[in-house]
Amino acid sequence: FWDFLLTMCGITGILSFSPKNWPVNEHSLVKMRDTMIHRGPDGAGVWLNETANIGFGHRRLAIIDLSETASQPMHLYANKLTIVYNGEIYNHSELRRELIELGHNDWKTQHSDTEVILHAFAEWGVDCIQRFRGVFAMAIWDSIEENLWLIRDRLGVKPLYYAQDERGIVFGSEIKAILEGPERRRAVNEEALFHYLSFLTTPAPITLFDGINKLAAGTWMKINANGETEINRWWDALDNVEPIINKNKNEITSELIIQLETAINYRKVSDVPVGVFLSGGIDSSVNVTLFSKDTQDPVKTFSIGYQGEQKSVADELPYARIVASHVGAHHHEYLISQDDLLGFLPDMIRHQDEPIADPVCIPVYYVSKLARDNGVTVCQVGEGADELFCGYPSWIIFLFLEWANTLPVPRYVKQLGLKTLSMLGLEGKLYTEFLRRAADGLPIFWGGAEAFPESAKWNILSPRLRRKFAGRSSWEIISVIRSRFDKSAEDKSQLNWMTYLELNLRLPELLLMRVDKMSMAASIEARVPFLDHNFVQYSLSVPSKIKTRGFKLKYLLKKAVSGLIPEKIIKRKKQGFAVPIDDWLSDELGIKAEEILLKFCSETDFFDANSIKYILKTGSARQIWYLLNFALWWNEYIGPHQRTKNLEF
């Protein structure tokens, strides 16, 4: 029987730099491991070496029937190599055949991709990851060299966190596992808070927990037994990208569909039911249509709507039904109520580990739960298409602003306009922030999920934090990414810059984490075919002028899928995975939010209380949601735990 694809797991471990003074023990490993039962309810494993300087823990979610020989932690060559791994190597069969030809014949399993990783590492060292087509967060212990390798996949689909000090290093798929590690203190990383208020999330490598970091996407980390550490970026989205210059639009669209279909076919492999999250937009519609090709049984599709009349969002369910009917799917729907939100909110905060202040977390959880309740363990999702093909309406505005910023307008004119807006009391407005960036010679686009403009952020921070961060801005995060882009990009168009920034910040640390954390909360594996690295690199090789035409969103992708999905879906107005947060905050949630935020301000010294009161009265619902998420996180993870447990929603 099949025994491969130990997917969607929870991994954790400890490496001690001084095992005599700080030995690794099985009790700690099990305690850390079992904070993540939701990531792996189907089995568990633990391993500790003889000298008690390293140990691994593993939880597993069964996607393919699993044999004991494929369980983790897994060893090779009498424990010379040991691995715990969360993910899937889709081309493991091809790699296994190649390794057999190179003389690797001592296989314990017939189909385990975990075992393929170990043999590949033994053959090629850490460079083996360049050969992997898949997603992964893994830890490998090399007992000969006494090196621990922590590795995160190219796009950051899988999370990996760590905490290192003079005693050793603790790592895990989730922060809550690290918090259960030996003698782990809890404190707020205030620098992370400063950037959270800009990006709705914390940029790698920092987290909101002081002393706990996350491995950046496409990065590996090597730590030896003495604590010497090396971190290296092993993949970048612009690697091996050469602009296509000798092909017409029809040739490109044909190749695009072939690339996407290949990515989807790789992700169809499973011995449990696989479904598709279906919003009725282009991305999920293409996903389910290509997924349904050459399948014997109807695909299961899952969609989310909202109870009652919601003024702030449109009903997407009719479009989802059109697509489900088009492919002959077994379609399932669920309508979220405000009671669902209030009941789930405490669990949402716990599962996020650190705030992912996007209200889309709520429908992602409930659509995942819907799939799980209907016997599905694996679902395909459409993340990445908007970033690769200019799918956001705001991007058209940014492209215009970036073009306008290239016009020969003297800098002093921009600065004069900036002073005028400030005199009119418009300092905290987003358009004032855009003009400030233009006057400073900076890119206007800082990502698609800006929470607060820089000047508005200063008003929110307490006087103490204003003093602490005087003279700083979140441009310091963007500038590192911009430097890599300027160095590597052959096509330095504004559209390419926007895509590259999103692939390095918003996608791995916000969008993909909301999918990972919320789907895993329901014990569901989410697969992202649009972020297959070969498809991403092909998309980046397409000239920007071919991707867009006028003010049309997803122009190239729409051309590519014409005739594949219903025309009504292609021509519909962009909706996105919307959430009626405005409606909810005008009701019971708004009352709770005000109570929680004002109490939070009275107990802590992070926010200016008067500014928070002003935002509660005049700010947008989304800004209130961003602040509420931080306060709830502090209540859950940092503040007095007894009060948190008694907090009702």
GROMACS .gro file of N, CA and C in nm, residues 2 67 90 206 214 310 368 387 434 447 514 523 528 571 616 626:
model
   48
    2TRP      N    1   0.023   0.238  -0.027
    2TRP     CA    2   0.097   0.365  -0.033
    2TRP      C    3   0.143   0.405   0.107
   67SER      N    4   0.243   0.391   0.661
   67SER     CA    5   0.300   0.276   0.729
   67SER      C    6   0.394   0.324   0.838
   90TYR      N    7   0.650   1.710  -0.459
   90TYR     CA    8   0.563   1.655  -0.563
   90TYR      C    9   0.638   1.572  -0.666
  206ILE      N   10   1.143   3.872   1.209
  206ILE     CA   11   1.094   3.901   1.343
  206ILE      C   12   0.950   3.850   1.362
  214LYS      N   13   1.114   3.400   1.284
  214LYS     CA   14   1.067   3.306   1.182
  214LYS      C   15   1.165   3.305   1.068
  310GLN      N   16  -2.595   4.197   0.411
  310GLN     CA   17  -2.469   4.264   0.445
  310GLN      C   18  -2.445   4.376   0.345
  368SER      N   19  -1.276   2.591   0.554
  368SER     CA   20  -1.194   2.474   0.587
  368SER      C   21  -1.274   2.376   0.673
  387GLU      N   22  -0.143   3.852  -0.742
  387GLU     CA   23  -0.010   3.914  -0.737
  387GLU      C   24   0.067   3.892  -0.867
  434PHE      N   25   0.144   5.908   0.028
  434PHE     CA   26   0.194   5.881  -0.107
  434PHE      C   27   0.276   5.999  -0.159
  447GLY      N   28   0.324   4.777  -0.068
  447GLY     CA   29   0.252   4.653  -0.043
  447GLY      C   30   0.103   4.674  -0.047
  514ARG      N   31  -0.245   3.314   0.676
  514ARG     CA   32  -0.387   3.305   0.711
  514ARG      C   33  -0.444   3.173   0.658
  523SER      N   34  -0.774   2.114   1.068
  523SER     CA   35  -0.702   1.994   1.024
  523SER      C   36  -0.723   1.968   0.875
  528VAL      N   37  -0.152   2.522  -0.299
  528VAL     CA   38  -0.155   2.650  -0.371
  528VAL      C   39  -0.087   2.636  -0.508
  571LYS      N   40  -1.604   3.805  -1.705
  571LYS     CA   41  -1.645   3.945  -1.721
  571LYS      C   42  -1.697   4.008  -1.592
  616LEU      N   43  -1.188   5.484   1.726
  616LEU     CA   44  -1.313   5.414   1.755
  616LEU      C   45  -1.435   5.494   1.711
  626TYR      N   46  -0.772   4.589   1.304
  626TYR     CA   47  -0.627   4.570   1.316
  626TYR      C   48  -0.582   4.590   1.461
   0.00000   0.00000   0.00000
